Amino acid sequence: MDPLRGTLLWASGNATLRRHLPRFRAVRKTVERFMPGETADDGLAAAERLAIDGLPATFTLLGENVDDLSQATTAAGEYLKLLDRIDALGMDAEVSVKLTQLGFDLEPDATMVHMERLADRSAEMGRTVWIDMESSTYVEGTIELYATLLTRSPNTGLCMQAYLHRTWDDVQKLAPLDPTIRLVKGAYREPKDVAFQDKRVIDESYFRLATHLATSARRLTLGTHDTDLVARIEAAVPGGRDAFEVAMLYGIRSDEQRRMARDGYAVRTLIAYGPYWYPWFMRRIAEKPVANTLLALRNVF
Ligand code: FDA
Protein backbone atom coordinates (compact mmCIF):
# COMPACT_ATOMS: atom_id res chain seq x y z
CA MET A 1 0.00 0.00 0.00
CA ASP A 2 1.13 3.54 -0.77
CA PRO A 3 2.76 4.86 2.49
CA LEU A 4 0.82 8.17 2.42
CA ARG A 5 -2.44 6.25 1.96
CA GLY A 6 -1.46 3.97 4.85
CA THR A 7 -0.72 6.95 7.12
CA LEU A 8 -3.99 8.66 6.25
CA LEU A 9 -5.96 5.46 6.93
CA TRP A 10 -4.13 5.06 10.25
CA ALA A 11 -5.03 8.69 11.08
CA SER A 12 -8.70 7.97 10.24
CA GLY A 13 -8.85 5.63 13.24
CA ASN A 14 -6.76 7.68 15.68
CA ALA A 15 -8.81 9.00 18.62
CA THR A 16 -6.54 11.99 19.42
CA LEU A 17 -6.53 13.24 15.84
CA ARG A 18 -10.28 12.66 15.68
CA ARG A 19 -10.70 15.02 18.65
CA HIS A 20 -8.39 17.77 17.38
CA LEU A 21 -8.21 17.85 13.57
CA PRO A 22 -11.87 18.75 12.89
CA ARG A 23 -11.31 22.05 14.74
CA PHE A 24 -8.94 23.37 12.07
CA ARG A 25 -10.52 25.68 9.53
CA ALA A 26 -8.43 24.23 6.67
CA VAL A 27 -9.72 20.74 7.47
CA ARG A 28 -13.32 21.95 7.65
CA LYS A 29 -12.86 23.77 4.33
CA THR A 30 -11.54 20.59 2.68
CA VAL A 31 -14.52 18.59 3.99
CA GLU A 32 -16.82 20.87 1.98
CA ARG A 33 -15.54 19.21 -1.17
CA PHE A 34 -16.97 15.85 -0.09
CA MET A 35 -20.17 16.76 1.74
CA PRO A 36 -22.80 19.46 1.32
CA GLY A 37 -23.10 20.14 5.08
CA GLU A 38 -23.83 18.68 8.47
CA THR A 39 -27.65 18.68 8.44
CA ALA A 40 -30.38 16.70 6.68
CA ASP A 41 -31.51 20.03 5.13
CA ASP A 42 -28.06 20.40 3.54
CA GLY A 43 -28.23 16.85 2.16
CA LEU A 44 -31.77 17.24 0.80
CA ALA A 45 -30.96 20.59 -0.83
CA ALA A 46 -27.93 18.99 -2.55
CA ALA A 47 -30.11 16.09 -3.74
CA GLU A 48 -32.63 18.53 -5.23
CA ARG A 49 -29.82 20.21 -7.18
CA LEU A 50 -28.47 16.86 -8.41
CA ALA A 51 -31.95 15.69 -9.45
CA ILE A 52 -32.04 18.51 -12.02
CA ASP A 53 -29.13 16.75 -13.76
CA GLY A 54 -30.88 13.37 -13.61
CA LEU A 55 -28.95 12.11 -10.58
CA PRO A 56 -31.01 10.44 -7.82
CA ALA A 57 -29.48 10.17 -4.36
CA THR A 58 -28.50 7.75 -1.65
CA PHE A 59 -28.11 9.37 1.79
CA THR A 60 -25.74 8.43 4.58
CA LEU A 61 -25.88 10.08 7.98
CA LEU A 62 -22.24 9.96 9.05
CA GLY A 63 -21.48 8.00 12.19
CA GLU A 64 -19.90 4.70 13.20
CA ASN A 65 -18.95 2.65 16.26
CA VAL A 66 -21.38 4.27 18.69
CA ASP A 67 -20.51 3.49 22.30
CA ASP A 68 -23.98 3.70 23.77
CA LEU A 69 -27.26 2.17 22.55
CA SER A 70 -29.15 5.44 22.89
CA GLN A 71 -26.93 6.87 20.11
CA ALA A 72 -27.96 3.94 17.91
CA THR A 73 -31.64 4.63 18.61
CA THR A 74 -31.11 8.31 17.78
CA ALA A 75 -29.36 7.45 14.49
CA ALA A 76 -32.15 5.04 13.49
CA GLY A 77 -34.72 7.73 14.39
CA GLU A 78 -32.86 10.26 12.21
CA TYR A 79 -32.96 7.85 9.28
CA LEU A 80 -36.69 7.25 9.75
CA LYS A 81 -37.32 11.02 9.82
CA LEU A 82 -35.21 11.38 6.67
CA LEU A 83 -37.25 8.66 4.91
CA ASP A 84 -40.43 10.55 5.83
CA ARG A 85 -39.01 13.72 4.32
CA ILE A 86 -37.88 11.90 1.16
CA ASP A 87 -41.39 10.45 0.86
CA ALA A 88 -43.07 13.83 1.39
CA LEU A 89 -40.84 15.39 -1.27
CA GLY A 90 -41.50 12.50 -3.69
CA MET A 91 -37.73 12.27 -4.14
CA ASP A 92 -36.00 9.31 -5.83
CA ALA A 93 -33.69 8.55 -2.90
CA GLU A 94 -32.56 5.71 -0.64
CA VAL A 95 -30.52 5.45 2.55
CA SER A 96 -27.34 3.53 3.29
CA VAL A 97 -26.36 2.80 6.88
CA LYS A 98 -23.44 1.46 8.88
CA LEU A 99 -24.30 -1.36 11.31
CA THR A 100 -21.86 -0.03 13.93
CA GLN A 101 -23.82 3.24 13.86
CA LEU A 102 -26.85 1.16 14.89
CA GLY A 103 -25.12 -0.46 17.84
CA PHE A 104 -23.59 -3.55 16.20
CA ASP A 105 -20.58 -3.46 18.58
CA LEU A 106 -22.91 -3.47 21.59
CA GLU A 107 -26.05 -5.47 20.87
CA PRO A 108 -26.46 -7.01 17.40
CA ASP A 109 -30.10 -7.96 18.13
CA ALA A 110 -30.94 -4.29 18.68
CA THR A 111 -29.18 -3.46 15.39
CA MET A 112 -31.38 -6.02 13.61
CA VAL A 113 -34.52 -4.42 15.06
CA HIS A 114 -33.40 -1.01 13.74
CA MET A 115 -32.63 -2.52 10.34
CA GLU A 116 -36.05 -4.18 10.19
CA ARG A 117 -37.77 -0.86 10.90
CA LEU A 118 -35.72 0.90 8.22
CA ALA A 119 -36.41 -1.91 5.75
CA ASP A 120 -40.16 -1.80 6.49
CA ARG A 121 -40.37 1.97 6.06
CA SER A 122 -38.31 1.79 2.85
CA ALA A 123 -40.54 -1.03 1.55
CA GLU A 124 -43.66 1.12 2.09
CA MET A 125 -41.99 3.70 -0.14
CA GLY A 126 -40.89 1.08 -2.71
CA ARG A 127 -37.19 1.69 -1.96
CA THR A 128 -34.11 -0.27 -1.03
CA VAL A 129 -32.22 0.25 2.22
CA TRP A 130 -28.49 -0.38 1.96
CA ILE A 131 -25.96 -1.68 4.47
CA ASP A 132 -22.43 -0.28 4.12
CA MET A 133 -19.52 -2.66 4.58
CA GLU A 134 -17.07 -1.63 7.29
CA SER A 135 -13.61 -2.95 8.18
CA SER A 136 -12.85 -6.67 7.85
CA THR A 137 -13.58 -7.56 11.49
CA TYR A 138 -17.25 -6.77 10.81
CA VAL A 139 -17.61 -8.63 7.51
CA GLU A 140 -18.67 -12.05 8.84
CA GLY A 141 -21.30 -10.56 11.19
CA THR A 142 -22.56 -8.13 8.56
CA ILE A 143 -23.07 -10.88 6.00
CA GLU A 144 -24.88 -13.04 8.56
CA LEU A 145 -27.18 -10.19 9.55
CA TYR A 146 -27.84 -9.34 5.89
CA ALA A 147 -28.66 -12.97 5.00
CA THR A 148 -31.24 -13.10 7.82
CA LEU A 149 -32.68 -9.68 7.00
CA LEU A 150 -32.90 -10.45 3.27
CA THR A 151 -35.14 -13.47 3.84
CA ARG A 152 -37.77 -11.20 5.46
CA SER A 153 -37.01 -7.94 3.61
CA PRO A 154 -36.07 -8.44 -0.05
CA ASN A 155 -35.74 -4.65 -0.44
CA THR A 156 -32.36 -4.62 1.29
CA GLY A 157 -28.93 -4.30 -0.30
CA LEU A 158 -25.40 -4.98 0.88
CA CYS A 159 -22.11 -3.34 0.02
CA MET A 160 -19.33 -5.85 -0.77
CA GLN A 161 -15.62 -5.08 -1.12
CA ALA A 162 -13.57 -6.39 -4.05
CA TYR A 163 -10.26 -6.04 -2.15
CA LEU A 164 -11.14 -8.82 0.31
CA HIS A 165 -9.88 -12.33 -0.48
CA ARG A 166 -13.11 -13.76 0.89
CA THR A 167 -15.61 -11.79 -1.19
CA TRP A 168 -15.88 -14.28 -4.09
CA ASP A 169 -16.92 -17.02 -1.63
CA ASP A 170 -19.29 -14.66 0.18
CA VAL A 171 -20.97 -13.83 -3.12
CA GLN A 172 -21.51 -17.57 -3.80
CA LYS A 173 -22.97 -18.02 -0.31
CA LEU A 174 -25.46 -15.17 -0.74
CA ALA A 175 -26.44 -16.09 -4.33
CA PRO A 176 -29.36 -18.44 -3.44
CA LEU A 177 -30.97 -15.54 -1.50
CA ASP A 178 -31.13 -13.30 -4.60
CA PRO A 179 -29.20 -10.41 -3.05
CA THR A 180 -28.95 -6.77 -4.05
CA ILE A 181 -25.28 -5.79 -4.12
CA ARG A 182 -23.29 -2.58 -4.27
CA LEU A 183 -19.78 -3.54 -5.28
CA VAL A 184 -16.92 -1.27 -4.16
CA LYS A 185 -13.15 -1.66 -4.11
CA GLY A 186 -12.86 -1.18 -0.32
CA ALA A 187 -11.84 1.80 1.78
CA TYR A 188 -10.17 0.48 4.97
CA ARG A 189 -6.61 -0.33 5.99
CA GLU A 190 -6.48 -4.12 5.85
CA PRO A 191 -3.58 -6.56 6.28
CA LYS A 192 -2.14 -8.61 3.39
CA ASP A 193 -3.67 -11.89 4.55
CA VAL A 194 -7.15 -10.35 4.42
CA ALA A 195 -7.12 -8.00 1.42
CA PHE A 196 -5.30 -7.54 -1.89
CA GLN A 197 -2.96 -4.57 -1.68
CA ASP A 198 -2.07 -4.02 -5.33
CA LYS A 199 -4.44 -1.73 -7.24
CA ARG A 200 -4.27 -3.85 -10.43
CA VAL A 201 -5.17 -7.00 -8.51
CA ILE A 202 -8.06 -5.20 -6.78
CA ASP A 203 -9.31 -3.94 -10.14
CA GLU A 204 -9.21 -7.48 -11.60
CA SER A 205 -11.09 -8.82 -8.58
CA TYR A 206 -13.67 -6.07 -9.06
CA PHE A 207 -14.06 -6.95 -12.76
CA ARG A 208 -14.48 -10.65 -12.02
CA LEU A 209 -17.05 -10.03 -9.28
CA ALA A 210 -18.97 -7.42 -11.26
CA THR A 211 -19.26 -9.54 -14.42
CA HIS A 212 -20.47 -12.44 -12.27
CA LEU A 213 -22.95 -10.36 -10.25
CA ALA A 214 -24.33 -8.66 -13.38
CA THR A 215 -26.11 -11.91 -14.25
CA SER A 216 -26.64 -13.36 -10.77
CA ALA A 217 -27.68 -10.52 -8.41
CA ARG A 218 -31.21 -9.15 -8.16
CA ARG A 219 -29.76 -5.66 -8.60
CA LEU A 220 -26.12 -4.63 -9.04
CA THR A 221 -24.72 -1.21 -8.28
CA LEU A 222 -21.14 -0.42 -9.24
CA GLY A 223 -19.97 1.89 -6.43
CA THR A 224 -16.89 3.31 -8.12
CA HIS A 225 -15.49 6.42 -9.80
CA ASP A 226 -13.34 4.24 -12.06
CA THR A 227 -15.09 4.93 -15.35
CA ASP A 228 -12.57 2.88 -17.38
CA LEU A 229 -13.41 -0.16 -15.29
CA VAL A 230 -17.14 0.54 -15.71
CA ALA A 231 -16.63 0.66 -19.49
CA ARG A 232 -14.80 -2.70 -19.41
CA ILE A 233 -17.61 -4.27 -17.39
CA GLU A 234 -20.23 -2.78 -19.69
CA ALA A 235 -18.49 -4.32 -22.73
CA ALA A 236 -18.21 -7.73 -21.03
CA VAL A 237 -21.72 -8.33 -19.67
CA PRO A 238 -24.90 -9.34 -21.51
CA GLY A 239 -27.22 -6.34 -21.43
CA GLY A 240 -24.32 -3.88 -21.26
CA ARG A 241 -25.05 -0.77 -19.20
CA ASP A 242 -28.62 -1.93 -18.48
CA ALA A 243 -27.22 -4.77 -16.34
CA PHE A 244 -26.08 -2.40 -13.56
CA GLU A 245 -26.28 1.07 -12.13
CA VAL A 246 -23.37 3.25 -11.09
CA ALA A 247 -23.04 5.07 -7.76
CA MET A 248 -20.47 7.73 -7.00
CA LEU A 249 -19.82 9.96 -4.02
CA TYR A 250 -20.93 13.57 -3.81
CA GLY A 251 -18.17 15.92 -4.99
CA ILE A 252 -16.06 13.25 -6.71
CA ARG A 253 -15.93 13.21 -10.52
CA SER A 254 -19.13 15.29 -10.60
CA ASP A 255 -18.73 16.06 -14.31
CA GLU A 256 -18.48 12.35 -15.08
CA GLN A 257 -21.63 11.69 -12.99
CA ARG A 258 -23.56 14.23 -15.07
CA ARG A 259 -22.03 13.01 -18.34
CA MET A 260 -22.95 9.39 -17.63
CA ALA A 261 -26.52 10.34 -16.65
CA ARG A 262 -26.81 12.29 -19.92
CA ASP A 263 -25.48 9.27 -21.84
CA GLY A 264 -28.23 7.05 -20.44
CA TYR A 265 -26.47 5.26 -17.56
CA ALA A 266 -28.42 4.84 -14.33
CA VAL A 267 -26.23 6.88 -11.97
CA ARG A 268 -26.84 7.67 -8.30
CA THR A 269 -24.92 10.06 -6.04
CA LEU A 270 -24.21 9.06 -2.46
CA ILE A 271 -24.58 12.12 -0.27
CA ALA A 272 -23.02 11.91 3.18
CA TYR A 273 -23.89 14.49 5.82
CA GLY A 274 -23.72 14.92 9.57
CA PRO A 275 -21.41 16.31 12.24
CA TYR A 276 -19.45 13.08 12.80
CA TRP A 277 -17.45 13.23 9.57
CA TYR A 278 -13.81 12.80 10.59
CA PRO A 279 -13.06 9.05 9.93
CA TRP A 280 -15.17 9.00 6.78
CA PHE A 281 -13.47 12.18 5.50
CA MET A 282 -9.98 10.76 6.14
CA ARG A 283 -10.86 7.64 4.13
CA ARG A 284 -11.86 9.94 1.24
CA ILE A 285 -8.54 11.81 1.47
CA ALA A 286 -6.71 8.46 1.46
CA GLU A 287 -8.40 7.39 -1.79
CA LYS A 288 -6.49 10.01 -3.76
CA PRO A 289 -3.78 10.77 -1.21
CA VAL A 290 -1.46 13.18 -3.01
CA ALA A 291 -4.08 15.35 -4.73
CA ASN A 292 -6.36 15.49 -1.69
CA THR A 293 -3.53 16.22 0.77
CA LEU A 294 -2.37 19.04 -1.53
CA LEU A 295 -5.93 20.36 -1.59
CA ALA A 296 -5.96 20.36 2.24
CA LEU A 297 -2.56 22.12 2.32
CA ARG A 298 -3.77 24.76 -0.15
CA ASN A 299 -6.67 25.43 2.23
CA VAL A 300 -4.17 25.96 5.09
CA PHE A 301 -2.64 28.85 3.17
P1 FDA B 1 -10.13 4.34 -7.66
O1 FDA B 1 -9.61 4.54 -6.28
O2 FDA B 1 -9.33 3.57 -8.63
O3 FDA B 1 -10.50 5.76 -8.24
C1 FDA B 1 -10.82 6.00 -9.60
C2 FDA B 1 -10.67 7.50 -9.85
O4 FDA B 1 -11.70 8.20 -9.14
C3 FDA B 1 -9.37 8.09 -9.28
O5 FDA B 1 -8.32 8.04 -10.20
C4 FDA B 1 -9.77 9.52 -8.99
O6 FDA B 1 -9.75 10.29 -10.15
C5 FDA B 1 -11.20 9.39 -8.54
N1 FDA B 1 -11.32 9.29 -7.08
C6 FDA B 1 -11.64 8.18 -6.36
N2 FDA B 1 -11.72 8.48 -5.05
C7 FDA B 1 -11.43 9.79 -4.93
C8 FDA B 1 -11.35 10.69 -3.83
N3 FDA B 1 -11.63 10.30 -2.58
N4 FDA B 1 -11.01 11.97 -4.07
C9 FDA B 1 -10.76 12.40 -5.33
N5 FDA B 1 -10.84 11.61 -6.42
C10 FDA B 1 -11.17 10.32 -6.24
N6 FDA B 1 -16.07 1.47 0.79
C11 FDA B 1 -16.24 0.57 1.78
O7 FDA B 1 -15.27 -0.04 2.23
N7 FDA B 1 -17.51 0.33 2.28
C12 FDA B 1 -18.61 0.96 1.77
O8 FDA B 1 -19.72 0.72 2.25
C13 FDA B 1 -18.43 1.87 0.70
N8 FDA B 1 -19.51 2.50 0.12
C14 FDA B 1 -19.32 3.23 -1.02
C15 FDA B 1 -20.43 3.70 -1.75
C16 FDA B 1 -20.25 4.38 -2.95
C17 FDA B 1 -21.44 4.86 -3.72
C18 FDA B 1 -18.92 4.60 -3.44
C19 FDA B 1 -18.67 5.33 -4.73
C20 FDA B 1 -17.84 4.18 -2.72
C21 FDA B 1 -18.01 3.49 -1.51
N9 FDA B 1 -16.91 3.01 -0.79
C22 FDA B 1 -17.13 2.12 0.24
C23 FDA B 1 -15.54 3.49 -1.11
C24 FDA B 1 -14.81 2.54 -2.05
O9 FDA B 1 -14.46 1.36 -1.38
C25 FDA B 1 -13.51 3.18 -2.59
O10 FDA B 1 -12.64 3.44 -1.53
C26 FDA B 1 -13.71 4.47 -3.36
O11 FDA B 1 -14.85 4.42 -4.17
C27 FDA B 1 -12.48 4.78 -4.27
O12 FDA B 1 -12.30 3.77 -5.21
P2 FDA B 1 -12.83 3.83 -6.74
O13 FDA B 1 -13.64 2.60 -6.97
O14 FDA B 1 -13.52 5.09 -6.99
O15 FDA B 1 -11.55 3.62 -7.63
XYZ file of C-alpha atoms and ligand atoms in Angstrom:
354
model
C 0.000 0.000 0.000
C 1.126 3.542 -0.771
C 2.756 4.860 2.488
C 0.823 8.172 2.418
C -2.439 6.254 1.961
C -1.460 3.965 4.848
C -0.717 6.953 7.117
C -3.995 8.660 6.249
C -5.964 5.462 6.934
C -4.127 5.064 10.250
C -5.034 8.692 11.080
C -8.699 7.970 10.239
C -8.853 5.626 13.238
C -6.759 7.676 15.682
C -8.811 9.004 18.616
C -6.542 11.993 19.416
C -6.527 13.236 15.838
C -10.277 12.661 15.675
C -10.700 15.016 18.646
C -8.390 17.770 17.381
C -8.207 17.852 13.570
C -11.871 18.751 12.891
C -11.307 22.053 14.744
C -8.937 23.367 12.065
C -10.516 25.682 9.525
C -8.432 24.228 6.666
C -9.724 20.741 7.466
C -13.322 21.946 7.647
C -12.856 23.771 4.333
C -11.535 20.590 2.678
C -14.515 18.589 3.986
C -16.819 20.870 1.978
C -15.537 19.214 -1.171
C -16.967 15.847 -0.092
C -20.166 16.760 1.745
C -22.801 19.463 1.316
C -23.103 20.138 5.076
C -23.827 18.682 8.468
C -27.647 18.679 8.442
C -30.379 16.703 6.679
C -31.512 20.027 5.128
C -28.059 20.402 3.538
C -28.232 16.848 2.164
C -31.772 17.236 0.804
C -30.958 20.586 -0.828
C -27.929 18.990 -2.550
C -30.113 16.088 -3.743
C -32.635 18.534 -5.233
C -29.820 20.211 -7.181
C -28.466 16.859 -8.407
C -31.950 15.687 -9.446
C -32.044 18.512 -12.015
C -29.132 16.753 -13.756
C -30.883 13.370 -13.609
C -28.946 12.115 -10.578
C -31.012 10.443 -7.824
C -29.475 10.171 -4.358
C -28.501 7.751 -1.651
C -28.115 9.367 1.786
C -25.745 8.432 4.575
C -25.881 10.078 7.981
C -22.241 9.956 9.045
C -21.484 8.004 12.194
C -19.902 4.702 13.200
C -18.950 2.649 16.263
C -21.383 4.270 18.690
C -20.508 3.495 22.300
C -23.977 3.696 23.766
C -27.257 2.166 22.551
C -29.147 5.440 22.889
C -26.933 6.868 20.114
C -27.960 3.938 17.907
C -31.639 4.633 18.607
C -31.106 8.310 17.783
C -29.365 7.453 14.495
C -32.154 5.037 13.489
C -34.720 7.727 14.385
C -32.864 10.264 12.209
C -32.957 7.850 9.277
C -36.693 7.253 9.746
C -37.315 11.022 9.820
C -35.211 11.383 6.670
C -37.246 8.665 4.915
C -40.435 10.553 5.829
C -39.007 13.725 4.323
C -37.882 11.899 1.161
C -41.394 10.454 0.861
C -43.065 13.828 1.392
C -40.835 15.392 -1.268
C -41.499 12.504 -3.690
C -37.734 12.271 -4.141
C -36.002 9.311 -5.825
C -33.688 8.549 -2.904
C -32.562 5.713 -0.638
C -30.515 5.452 2.547
C -27.343 3.530 3.292
C -26.358 2.797 6.884
C -23.445 1.459 8.878
C -24.299 -1.356 11.305
C -21.861 -0.030 13.934
C -23.816 3.236 13.861
C -26.850 1.164 14.885
C -25.116 -0.465 17.841
C -23.587 -3.554 16.197
C -20.581 -3.460 18.585
C -22.914 -3.472 21.588
C -26.049 -5.472 20.866
C -26.462 -7.015 17.395
C -30.101 -7.962 18.133
C -30.939 -4.294 18.681
C -29.182 -3.461 15.388
C -31.380 -6.021 13.614
C -34.521 -4.422 15.064
C -33.402 -1.008 13.743
C -32.627 -2.517 10.337
C -36.051 -4.183 10.188
C -37.769 -0.860 10.895
C -35.718 0.905 8.219
C -36.411 -1.906 5.746
C -40.160 -1.804 6.492
C -40.375 1.966 6.065
C -38.315 1.793 2.855
C -40.541 -1.031 1.546
C -43.660 1.122 2.094
C -41.988 3.698 -0.138
C -40.891 1.081 -2.709
C -37.186 1.692 -1.957
C -34.106 -0.273 -1.029
C -32.222 0.254 2.222
C -28.485 -0.376 1.958
C -25.957 -1.677 4.469
C -22.435 -0.278 4.120
C -19.515 -2.662 4.577
C -17.071 -1.630 7.294
C -13.608 -2.946 8.183
C -12.852 -6.666 7.852
C -13.580 -7.558 11.494
C -17.245 -6.775 10.806
C -17.611 -8.634 7.512
C -18.666 -12.052 8.842
C -21.295 -10.563 11.190
C -22.562 -8.126 8.564
C -23.068 -10.882 6.002
C -24.878 -13.043 8.564
C -27.177 -10.186 9.550
C -27.840 -9.345 5.893
C -28.662 -12.965 5.004
C -31.244 -13.096 7.815
C -32.684 -9.678 6.997
C -32.902 -10.453 3.272
C -35.140 -13.472 3.839
C -37.773 -11.198 5.465
C -37.014 -7.941 3.614
C -36.067 -8.438 -0.054
C -35.741 -4.654 -0.444
C -32.357 -4.622 1.292
C -28.931 -4.296 -0.301
C -25.395 -4.977 0.878
C -22.108 -3.340 0.016
C -19.334 -5.849 -0.765
C -15.625 -5.080 -1.117
C -13.571 -6.391 -4.053
C -10.263 -6.039 -2.153
C -11.139 -8.819 0.312
C -9.878 -12.330 -0.477
C -13.111 -13.759 0.889
C -15.614 -11.795 -1.193
C -15.882 -14.280 -4.089
C -16.919 -17.019 -1.629
C -19.294 -14.663 0.184
C -20.974 -13.835 -3.119
C -21.510 -17.575 -3.800
C -22.966 -18.021 -0.310
C -25.457 -15.167 -0.743
C -26.437 -16.094 -4.329
C -29.363 -18.436 -3.439
C -30.966 -15.543 -1.499
C -31.131 -13.296 -4.596
C -29.199 -10.413 -3.054
C -28.949 -6.770 -4.050
C -25.281 -5.793 -4.122
C -23.288 -2.575 -4.269
C -19.780 -3.539 -5.280
C -16.916 -1.274 -4.158
C -13.148 -1.661 -4.112
C -12.862 -1.180 -0.315
C -11.841 1.803 1.781
C -10.171 0.485 4.968
C -6.613 -0.334 5.990
C -6.479 -4.120 5.850
C -3.579 -6.559 6.276
C -2.144 -8.612 3.394
C -3.670 -11.894 4.554
C -7.150 -10.345 4.416
C -7.116 -8.003 1.421
C -5.300 -7.545 -1.890
C -2.962 -4.569 -1.678
C -2.072 -4.022 -5.328
C -4.438 -1.728 -7.236
C -4.266 -3.846 -10.435
C -5.175 -6.997 -8.506
C -8.059 -5.199 -6.779
C -9.314 -3.936 -10.136
C -9.211 -7.480 -11.599
C -11.086 -8.822 -8.582
C -13.671 -6.066 -9.059
C -14.064 -6.945 -12.763
C -14.484 -10.655 -12.025
C -17.048 -10.032 -9.276
C -18.972 -7.416 -11.264
C -19.260 -9.545 -14.418
C -20.471 -12.443 -12.267
C -22.949 -10.359 -10.253
C -24.330 -8.656 -13.378
C -26.107 -11.906 -14.249
C -26.637 -13.358 -10.766
C -27.685 -10.523 -8.413
C -31.208 -9.150 -8.158
C -29.759 -5.661 -8.596
C -26.121 -4.632 -9.040
C -24.721 -1.209 -8.276
C -21.142 -0.415 -9.240
C -19.966 1.886 -6.434
C -16.893 3.312 -8.125
C -15.488 6.419 -9.798
C -13.338 4.242 -12.062
C -15.086 4.932 -15.353
C -12.568 2.878 -17.385
C -13.414 -0.159 -15.289
C -17.145 0.536 -15.708
C -16.625 0.661 -19.490
C -14.796 -2.697 -19.409
C -17.605 -4.273 -17.385
C -20.233 -2.778 -19.694
C -18.488 -4.320 -22.727
C -18.213 -7.727 -21.033
C -21.717 -8.328 -19.669
C -24.898 -9.336 -21.513
C -27.216 -6.343 -21.425
C -24.323 -3.883 -21.261
C -25.054 -0.767 -19.205
C -28.619 -1.933 -18.480
C -27.215 -4.770 -16.342
C -26.085 -2.401 -13.564
C -26.278 1.067 -12.135
C -23.375 3.246 -11.094
C -23.044 5.072 -7.763
C -20.468 7.726 -6.996
C -19.818 9.959 -4.024
C -20.926 13.575 -3.808
C -18.167 15.920 -4.994
C -16.059 13.247 -6.713
C -15.926 13.208 -10.524
C -19.130 15.288 -10.597
C -18.731 16.060 -14.310
C -18.478 12.347 -15.080
C -21.626 11.687 -12.995
C -23.557 14.227 -15.067
C -22.027 13.010 -18.342
C -22.951 9.386 -17.630
C -26.516 10.336 -16.649
C -26.811 12.293 -19.922
C -25.476 9.275 -21.842
C -28.227 7.046 -20.441
C -26.466 5.261 -17.559
C -28.425 4.835 -14.333
C -26.230 6.883 -11.966
C -26.836 7.672 -8.303
C -24.923 10.057 -6.044
C -24.205 9.058 -2.464
C -24.584 12.125 -0.273
C -23.022 11.907 3.183
C -23.885 14.486 5.817
C -23.716 14.915 9.573
C -21.414 16.306 12.241
C -19.452 13.085 12.796
C -17.451 13.232 9.572
C -13.810 12.804 10.589
C -13.057 9.048 9.932
C -15.173 9.001 6.777
C -13.470 12.177 5.496
C -9.982 10.763 6.141
C -10.860 7.640 4.133
C -11.861 9.936 1.240
C -8.543 11.811 1.469
C -6.707 8.455 1.457
C -8.403 7.389 -1.787
C -6.494 10.009 -3.757
C -3.783 10.765 -1.208
C -1.458 13.177 -3.012
C -4.079 15.350 -4.731
C -6.357 15.491 -1.691
C -3.526 16.219 0.766
C -2.369 19.037 -1.534
C -5.934 20.357 -1.586
C -5.957 20.365 2.238
C -2.564 22.118 2.318
C -3.768 24.756 -0.150
C -6.671 25.429 2.229
C -4.170 25.962 5.088
C -2.641 28.853 3.166
P -10.135 4.340 -7.660
O -9.607 4.541 -6.283
O -9.332 3.572 -8.630
O -10.499 5.760 -8.235
C -10.823 6.000 -9.601
C -10.672 7.502 -9.846
O -11.702 8.203 -9.139
C -9.368 8.093 -9.281
O -8.324 8.040 -10.199
C -9.771 9.515 -8.989
O -9.747 10.290 -10.146
C -11.200 9.387 -8.537
N -11.322 9.286 -7.077
C -11.645 8.182 -6.355
N -11.724 8.476 -5.048
C -11.428 9.794 -4.934
C -11.352 10.691 -3.829
N -11.626 10.295 -2.578
N -11.008 11.972 -4.072
C -10.760 12.402 -5.330
N -10.840 11.607 -6.417
C -11.165 10.319 -6.237
N -16.067 1.470 0.786
C -16.243 0.566 1.779
O -15.266 -0.038 2.233
N -17.505 0.335 2.281
C -18.613 0.959 1.772
O -19.723 0.723 2.251
C -18.433 1.868 0.698
N -19.509 2.498 0.125
C -19.321 3.229 -1.021
C -20.429 3.700 -1.747
C -20.247 4.378 -2.948
C -21.436 4.856 -3.723
C -18.921 4.605 -3.436
C -18.674 5.335 -4.732
C -17.837 4.179 -2.724
C -18.008 3.490 -1.513
N -16.913 3.014 -0.790
C -17.126 2.124 0.236
C -15.536 3.494 -1.114
C -14.808 2.542 -2.049
O -14.463 1.355 -1.377
C -13.508 3.178 -2.592
O -12.638 3.444 -1.525
C -13.710 4.472 -3.364
O -14.847 4.417 -4.173
C -12.481 4.776 -4.274
O -12.304 3.768 -5.210
P -12.828 3.830 -6.737
O -13.641 2.600 -6.970
O -13.517 5.088 -6.994
O -11.546 3.624 -7.626
